[in-house]
């Protein structure tokens, strides 16, 4: 299994430096959010010229680091509709150029009515929210198909696709059969203090609902502190990766394992490698 990291969790700099560091840290590839990671680039439509793409791709590939996943995250229900339009245009442009980076998918989340905070709002869990997200993402599967790639979305309890069932409903609505739609599974993102003990059930539901269409899993672990969930090094929290990873290896052997904001990266990577190799 390929293990990826977000380059902006390493820092911000040249693609060459990020690729070299990702390799030195022991990663196979990256989930690349260009604007957050690559110095001097914002990833906006029109900026991904052949020269820029070549420089970024070689910066990673020359250090044996792949770019299988691009991140072009935006909030489809933001109150500032100019931000929504730019975000959607940027996401579509990433789909058009993804193959040139060697990427198969472009990822995003599904937004929140709390705008830039991306936190829980009761309105997120309404039919209005569902329809708004559908409207914004509906054109994307066709753009993905035209360019030989896939869109990829992840849900989160505090966002508009607040449970696996709602995210699957969205996928069925805009791309029946998920020919050009893939899922990013982040179990931690579906959890809050009121449901975290159901994490194994949520994990099983994701495997069942998204079967055969999971691109990758975001790797996070957590503890409970002062009534809140708090990130912990992988294998040192409550998540249960020792149980989950063998299942992933069996049922989703081609899925990527993506480090996202992981605490104590060296120890966490050592833990994951001890299970998946």
mmCIF file of C-alpha atoms in Angstrom:
data_model
loop_
_atom_site.group_PDB
_atom_site.id
_atom_site.type_symbol
_atom_site.label_atom_id
_atom_site.label_comp_id
_atom_site.label_asym_id
_atom_site.label_seq_id
_atom_site.Cartn_x
_atom_site.Cartn_y
_atom_site.Cartn_z
ATOM 1 C CA UNK A 1 0.000 0.000 0.000
ATOM 2 C CA UNK A 2 1.205 3.502 -0.816
ATOM 3 C CA UNK A 3 1.576 5.893 2.125
ATOM 4 C CA UNK A 4 1.161 9.590 1.359
ATOM 5 C CA UNK A 5 1.564 12.835 3.258
ATOM 6 C CA UNK A 6 0.250 16.328 2.627
ATOM 7 C CA UNK A 7 3.308 18.389 1.665
ATOM 8 C CA UNK A 8 2.042 21.414 3.608
ATOM 9 C CA UNK A 9 2.362 19.269 6.738
ATOM 10 C CA UNK A 10 6.077 19.280 5.930
ATOM 11 C CA UNK A 11 6.147 23.015 5.284
ATOM 12 C CA UNK A 12 5.965 25.446 2.388
ATOM 13 C CA UNK A 13 8.717 25.689 -0.172
ATOM 14 C CA UNK A 14 9.855 24.513 -3.573
ATOM 15 C CA UNK A 15 8.480 21.286 -5.009
ATOM 16 C CA UNK A 16 12.028 19.940 -5.097
ATOM 17 C CA UNK A 17 12.544 20.567 -1.372
ATOM 18 C CA UNK A 18 9.139 19.119 -0.510
ATOM 19 C CA UNK A 19 9.767 16.035 -2.657
ATOM 20 C CA UNK A 20 13.216 15.495 -1.189
ATOM 21 C CA UNK A 21 11.895 15.833 2.352
ATOM 22 C CA UNK A 22 8.884 13.563 1.754
ATOM 23 C CA UNK A 23 11.267 10.900 0.453
ATOM 24 C CA UNK A 24 13.636 11.323 3.392
ATOM 25 C CA UNK A 25 10.726 10.977 5.790
ATOM 26 C CA UNK A 26 9.801 7.680 4.144
ATOM 27 C CA UNK A 27 6.680 8.484 2.119
ATOM 28 C CA UNK A 28 5.735 7.060 -1.271
ATOM 29 C CA UNK A 29 3.702 10.034 -2.448
ATOM 30 C CA UNK A 30 1.726 13.128 -1.579
ATOM 31 C CA UNK A 31 -1.742 14.595 -1.520
ATOM 32 C CA UNK A 32 -0.784 17.928 -3.037
ATOM 33 C CA UNK A 33 -2.653 21.141 -2.319
ATOM 34 C CA UNK A 34 -0.572 23.412 -4.526
ATOM 35 C CA UNK A 35 -1.499 26.735 -2.928
ATOM 36 C CA UNK A 36 -0.746 25.498 0.583
ATOM 37 C CA UNK A 37 2.532 23.760 -0.223
ATOM 38 C CA UNK A 38 4.367 25.197 -3.216
ATOM 39 C CA UNK A 39 5.964 28.593 -2.713
ATOM 40 C CA UNK A 40 4.809 31.201 -5.217
ATOM 41 C CA UNK A 41 1.835 29.205 -6.542
ATOM 42 C CA UNK A 42 -1.874 29.636 -5.824
ATOM 43 C CA UNK A 43 -3.208 26.925 -8.135
ATOM 44 C CA UNK A 44 -5.876 29.220 -9.561
ATOM 45 C CA UNK A 45 -7.279 28.682 -13.068
ATOM 46 C CA UNK A 46 -4.808 29.827 -15.688
ATOM 47 C CA UNK A 47 -1.741 29.404 -13.472
ATOM 48 C CA UNK A 48 -1.133 25.714 -14.140
ATOM 49 C CA UNK A 49 0.971 26.209 -17.249
ATOM 50 C CA UNK A 50 2.996 23.342 -18.744
ATOM 51 C CA UNK A 51 6.155 24.869 -17.248
ATOM 52 C CA UNK A 52 4.677 25.141 -13.740
ATOM 53 C CA UNK A 53 3.239 21.625 -13.864
ATOM 54 C CA UNK A 54 6.525 20.174 -15.117
ATOM 55 C CA UNK A 55 8.520 21.910 -12.405
ATOM 56 C CA UNK A 56 6.164 20.707 -9.657
ATOM 57 C CA UNK A 57 5.902 17.155 -10.956
ATOM 58 C CA UNK A 58 9.651 16.747 -11.404
ATOM 59 C CA UNK A 59 10.236 18.282 -7.987
ATOM 60 C CA UNK A 60 8.483 15.298 -6.450
ATOM 61 C CA UNK A 61 9.029 12.553 -9.022
ATOM 62 C CA UNK A 62 12.795 13.133 -9.188
ATOM 63 C CA UNK A 63 12.886 12.053 -5.538
ATOM 64 C CA UNK A 64 10.731 8.970 -6.190
ATOM 65 C CA UNK A 65 7.657 10.646 -4.699
ATOM 66 C CA UNK A 66 4.381 10.293 -6.607
ATOM 67 C CA UNK A 67 1.495 12.795 -6.810
ATOM 68 C CA UNK A 68 -1.535 10.478 -7.094
ATOM 69 C CA UNK A 69 -3.921 12.939 -5.430
ATOM 70 C CA UNK A 70 -4.423 16.694 -5.794
ATOM 71 C CA UNK A 71 -6.297 18.754 -3.237
ATOM 72 C CA UNK A 72 -8.466 21.645 -4.394
ATOM 73 C CA UNK A 73 -10.620 22.086 -1.313
ATOM 74 C CA UNK A 74 -13.320 24.750 -1.314
ATOM 75 C CA UNK A 75 -16.573 25.451 0.501
ATOM 76 C CA UNK A 76 -19.524 24.956 -1.889
ATOM 77 C CA UNK A 77 -22.009 26.602 0.515
ATOM 78 C CA UNK A 78 -19.926 29.649 1.469
ATOM 79 C CA UNK A 79 -22.016 32.812 1.829
ATOM 80 C CA UNK A 80 -19.602 34.647 -0.491
ATOM 81 C CA UNK A 81 -20.683 33.256 -3.852
ATOM 82 C CA UNK A 82 -17.628 34.702 -5.587
ATOM 83 C CA UNK A 83 -15.523 32.398 -3.393
ATOM 84 C CA UNK A 84 -17.739 29.476 -4.388
ATOM 85 C CA UNK A 85 -17.385 30.290 -8.091
ATOM 86 C CA UNK A 86 -13.594 30.607 -7.829
ATOM 87 C CA UNK A 87 -13.366 27.406 -5.782
ATOM 88 C CA UNK A 88 -15.466 25.455 -8.262
ATOM 89 C CA UNK A 89 -13.492 26.844 -11.216
ATOM 90 C CA UNK A 90 -10.217 25.943 -9.496
ATOM 91 C CA UNK A 91 -11.468 22.439 -8.727
ATOM 92 C CA UNK A 92 -12.566 21.921 -12.352
ATOM 93 C CA UNK A 93 -9.214 23.240 -13.612
ATOM 94 C CA UNK A 94 -7.386 20.789 -11.342
ATOM 95 C CA UNK A 95 -9.441 17.980 -12.882
ATOM 96 C CA UNK A 96 -8.370 19.124 -16.352
ATOM 97 C CA UNK A 97 -4.680 19.111 -15.399
ATOM 98 C CA UNK A 98 -4.560 16.234 -12.899
ATOM 99 C CA UNK A 99 -3.147 13.686 -15.343
ATOM 100 C CA UNK A 100 -0.256 16.000 -16.150
ATOM 101 C CA UNK A 101 0.785 15.749 -12.487
ATOM 102 C CA UNK A 102 0.396 11.972 -12.566
ATOM 103 C CA UNK A 103 -2.687 12.288 -10.372
ATOM 104 C CA UNK A 104 -5.784 10.109 -10.578
ATOM 105 C CA UNK A 105 -8.090 12.141 -8.317
ATOM 106 C CA UNK A 106 -8.785 15.672 -7.144
ATOM 107 C CA UNK A 107 -10.126 15.937 -3.603
ATOM 108 C CA UNK A 108 -12.400 18.338 -1.747
ATOM 109 C CA UNK A 109 -14.730 18.396 1.222
ATOM 110 C CA UNK A 110 -18.403 19.340 1.189
ATOM 111 C CA UNK A 111 -18.458 22.606 3.099
ATOM 112 C CA UNK A 112 -20.231 24.299 5.983
ATOM 113 C CA UNK A 113 -22.546 27.267 6.415
ATOM 114 C CA UNK A 114 -20.022 28.586 8.939
ATOM 115 C CA UNK A 115 -17.988 29.749 5.950
ATOM 116 C CA UNK A 116 -14.225 29.802 6.547
ATOM 117 C CA UNK A 117 -14.489 28.055 9.931
ATOM 118 C CA UNK A 118 -15.677 24.794 8.317
ATOM 119 C CA UNK A 119 -17.411 23.814 11.579
ATOM 120 C CA UNK A 120 -20.773 22.356 12.581
ATOM 121 C CA UNK A 121 -23.866 24.376 11.744
ATOM 122 C CA UNK A 122 -27.373 22.889 12.106
ATOM 123 C CA UNK A 123 -28.145 24.066 8.579
ATOM 124 C CA UNK A 124 -25.437 21.723 7.258
ATOM 125 C CA UNK A 125 -27.696 18.765 8.012
ATOM 126 C CA UNK A 126 -30.665 19.971 5.953
ATOM 127 C CA UNK A 127 -32.074 19.106 2.563
ATOM 128 C CA UNK A 128 -31.261 22.632 1.417
ATOM 129 C CA UNK A 129 -27.596 21.995 2.152
ATOM 130 C CA UNK A 130 -27.645 18.712 0.259
ATOM 131 C CA UNK A 131 -29.200 20.300 -2.818
ATOM 132 C CA UNK A 132 -26.747 23.218 -2.755
ATOM 133 C CA UNK A 133 -23.729 20.895 -2.656
ATOM 134 C CA UNK A 134 -25.225 18.760 -5.448
ATOM 135 C CA UNK A 135 -25.694 21.842 -7.613
ATOM 136 C CA UNK A 136 -22.073 22.942 -7.240
ATOM 137 C CA UNK A 137 -20.461 19.538 -7.769
ATOM 138 C CA UNK A 138 -22.878 18.192 -10.425
ATOM 139 C CA UNK A 139 -20.725 19.271 -13.433
ATOM 140 C CA UNK A 140 -17.545 17.704 -12.060
ATOM 141 C CA UNK A 141 -17.966 13.998 -12.975
ATOM 142 C CA UNK A 142 -18.329 14.912 -16.653
ATOM 143 C CA UNK A 143 -15.202 17.100 -16.528
ATOM 144 C CA UNK A 144 -13.378 14.263 -14.778
ATOM 145 C CA UNK A 145 -14.504 11.776 -17.415
ATOM 146 C CA UNK A 146 -13.414 14.044 -20.270
ATOM 147 C CA UNK A 147 -9.940 14.168 -18.734
ATOM 148 C CA UNK A 148 -9.591 10.520 -17.713
ATOM 149 C CA UNK A 149 -9.560 11.144 -13.959
ATOM 150 C CA UNK A 150 -11.934 11.117 -10.980
ATOM 151 C CA UNK A 151 -13.281 13.617 -8.524
ATOM 152 C CA UNK A 152 -12.984 12.608 -4.869
ATOM 153 C CA UNK A 153 -14.946 13.893 -1.879
ATOM 154 C CA UNK A 154 -14.771 13.276 1.837
ATOM 155 C CA UNK A 155 -17.508 13.734 4.395
ATOM 156 C CA UNK A 156 -17.312 15.048 7.952
ATOM 157 C CA UNK A 157 -19.785 15.297 10.802
ATOM 158 C CA UNK A 158 -19.453 19.081 10.898
ATOM 159 C CA UNK A 159 -19.917 19.447 7.119
ATOM 160 C CA UNK A 160 -22.845 19.148 4.718
ATOM 161 C CA UNK A 161 -22.168 15.477 3.965
ATOM 162 C CA UNK A 162 -22.201 14.687 7.670
ATOM 163 C CA UNK A 163 -22.349 10.885 7.504
ATOM 164 C CA UNK A 164 -21.303 8.176 5.013
ATOM 165 C CA UNK A 165 -24.891 7.648 3.889
ATOM 166 C CA UNK A 166 -25.277 11.304 2.907
ATOM 167 C CA UNK A 167 -22.021 11.300 0.956
ATOM 168 C CA UNK A 168 -23.083 8.144 -0.907
ATOM 169 C CA UNK A 169 -26.413 9.801 -1.681
ATOM 170 C CA UNK A 170 -24.521 12.748 -3.187
ATOM 171 C CA UNK A 171 -22.359 10.421 -5.273
ATOM 172 C CA UNK A 172 -25.410 8.532 -6.548
ATOM 173 C CA UNK A 173 -27.068 11.822 -7.453
ATOM 174 C CA UNK A 174 -24.254 13.286 -9.542
ATOM 175 C CA UNK A 175 -22.495 10.138 -10.814
ATOM 176 C CA UNK A 176 -24.636 6.984 -10.621
ATOM 177 C CA UNK A 177 -22.352 3.985 -10.333
ATOM 178 C CA UNK A 178 -19.446 6.271 -9.444
ATOM 179 C CA UNK A 179 -17.618 5.877 -12.746
ATOM 180 C CA UNK A 180 -15.699 9.116 -12.156
ATOM 181 C CA UNK A 181 -16.325 9.611 -8.447
ATOM 182 C CA UNK A 182 -14.157 8.285 -5.634
ATOM 183 C CA UNK A 183 -14.408 8.505 -1.860
ATOM 184 C CA UNK A 184 -11.819 9.679 0.631
ATOM 185 C CA UNK A 185 -12.551 8.025 3.978
ATOM 186 C CA UNK A 186 -11.636 9.995 7.088
ATOM 187 C CA UNK A 187 -13.156 8.153 10.043
ATOM 188 C CA UNK A 188 -11.997 10.805 12.513
ATOM 189 C CA UNK A 189 -13.863 13.497 10.581
ATOM 190 C CA UNK A 190 -17.146 11.644 11.065
ATOM 191 C CA UNK A 191 -16.655 11.571 14.837
ATOM 192 C CA UNK A 192 -17.585 13.908 17.662
ATOM 193 C CA UNK A 193 -17.877 13.347 21.408
ATOM 194 C CA UNK A 194 -21.391 11.984 21.015
ATOM 195 C CA UNK A 195 -20.617 9.180 18.545
ATOM 196 C CA UNK A 196 -16.896 8.386 18.736
ATOM 197 C CA UNK A 197 -17.521 5.023 20.400
ATOM 198 C CA UNK A 198 -19.304 3.978 17.187
ATOM 199 C CA UNK A 199 -16.147 4.441 15.096
ATOM 200 C CA UNK A 200 -15.911 0.750 14.141
ATOM 201 C CA UNK A 201 -19.508 0.799 12.938
ATOM 202 C CA UNK A 202 -18.847 3.944 10.892
ATOM 203 C CA UNK A 203 -15.707 2.361 9.425
ATOM 204 C CA UNK A 204 -17.684 -0.747 8.409
ATOM 205 C CA UNK A 205 -20.437 1.409 6.905
ATOM 206 C CA UNK A 206 -17.900 3.286 4.770
ATOM 207 C CA UNK A 207 -16.455 0.017 3.463
ATOM 208 C CA UNK A 208 -19.940 -1.249 2.633
ATOM 209 C CA UNK A 209 -21.332 1.902 1.021
ATOM 210 C CA UNK A 210 -18.183 2.920 -0.883
ATOM 211 C CA UNK A 211 -17.096 -0.579 -1.900
ATOM 212 C CA UNK A 212 -14.710 -0.585 -4.850
ATOM 213 C CA UNK A 213 -14.681 3.227 -5.068
ATOM 214 C CA UNK A 214 -12.435 4.228 -2.170
ATOM 215 C CA UNK A 215 -9.323 6.099 -3.271
ATOM 216 C CA UNK A 216 -7.772 6.424 0.138
ATOM 217 C CA UNK A 217 -8.021 6.763 3.898
ATOM 218 C CA UNK A 218 -6.940 9.764 5.925
ATOM 219 C CA UNK A 219 -4.914 8.494 8.846
ATOM 220 C CA UNK A 220 -5.709 10.072 12.212
ATOM 221 C CA UNK A 221 -5.840 8.851 15.785
ATOM 222 C CA UNK A 222 -7.270 10.517 18.857
ATOM 223 C CA UNK A 223 -7.815 10.556 22.592
ATOM 224 C CA UNK A 224 -10.613 12.127 24.631
ATOM 225 C CA UNK A 225 -9.465 15.079 26.720
ATOM 226 C CA UNK A 226 -11.726 17.399 28.734
ATOM 227 C CA UNK A 227 -14.756 16.144 26.848
ATOM 228 C CA UNK A 228 -13.285 16.741 23.387
ATOM 229 C CA UNK A 229 -11.537 14.639 20.770
ATOM 230 C CA UNK A 230 -7.844 15.461 20.477
ATOM 231 C CA UNK A 231 -5.389 14.155 17.884
ATOM 232 C CA UNK A 232 -2.794 11.610 19.012
ATOM 233 C CA UNK A 233 0.069 9.737 17.301
ATOM 234 C CA UNK A 234 -1.156 6.857 15.146
ATOM 235 C CA UNK A 235 -1.496 3.681 17.168
ATOM 236 C CA UNK A 236 -1.473 5.541 20.476
ATOM 237 C CA UNK A 237 -5.115 6.582 20.502
ATOM 238 C CA UNK A 238 -8.565 5.058 20.529
ATOM 239 C CA UNK A 239 -9.195 4.706 16.787
ATOM 240 C CA UNK A 240 -8.235 1.044 16.456
ATOM 241 C CA UNK A 241 -5.884 1.044 13.466
ATOM 242 C CA UNK A 242 -4.466 -2.341 14.501
ATOM 243 C CA UNK A 243 -7.913 -3.755 13.733
ATOM 244 C CA UNK A 244 -8.823 -1.472 10.829
ATOM 245 C CA UNK A 245 -5.634 -1.732 8.755
ATOM 246 C CA UNK A 246 -5.746 -5.510 8.129
ATOM 247 C CA UNK A 247 -9.330 -5.059 6.913
ATOM 248 C CA UNK A 248 -8.272 -2.227 4.597
ATOM 249 C CA UNK A 249 -5.399 -4.330 3.263
ATOM 250 C CA UNK A 250 -7.823 -7.155 2.515
ATOM 251 C CA UNK A 251 -10.774 -5.212 1.112
ATOM 252 C CA UNK A 252 -9.088 -2.095 -0.345
ATOM 253 C CA UNK A 253 -5.540 -3.207 -1.220
ATOM 254 C CA UNK A 254 -5.032 -0.394 -3.734
ATOM 255 C CA UNK A 255 -6.175 2.379 -1.405
ATOM 256 C CA UNK A 256 -3.705 5.049 -0.357
ATOM 257 C CA UNK A 257 -3.048 5.774 3.300
ATOM 258 C CA UNK A 258 -2.775 9.540 3.658
ATOM 259 C CA UNK A 259 -1.179 11.248 6.653
ATOM 260 C CA UNK A 260 -3.188 14.397 7.383
ATOM 261 C CA UNK A 261 -2.065 16.567 10.278
ATOM 262 C CA UNK A 262 -0.599 13.509 11.970
ATOM 263 C CA UNK A 263 0.971 13.924 15.398
ATOM 264 C CA UNK A 264 4.583 12.664 15.692
ATOM 265 C CA UNK A 265 5.076 11.666 12.068
ATOM 266 C CA UNK A 266 8.178 9.430 12.539
ATOM 267 C CA UNK A 267 6.610 7.275 15.255
ATOM 268 C CA UNK A 268 3.259 7.221 13.467
ATOM 269 C CA UNK A 269 4.865 6.096 10.196
ATOM 270 C CA UNK A 270 6.847 3.432 12.000
ATOM 271 C CA UNK A 271 3.606 2.123 13.493
ATOM 272 C CA UNK A 272 1.818 2.007 10.128
ATOM 273 C CA UNK A 273 4.789 0.357 8.379
ATOM 274 C CA UNK A 274 4.866 -2.310 11.082
ATOM 275 C CA UNK A 275 1.419 -3.404 9.913
ATOM 276 C CA UNK A 276 1.313 -2.716 6.165
ATOM 277 C CA UNK A 277 5.021 -3.084 5.371
#
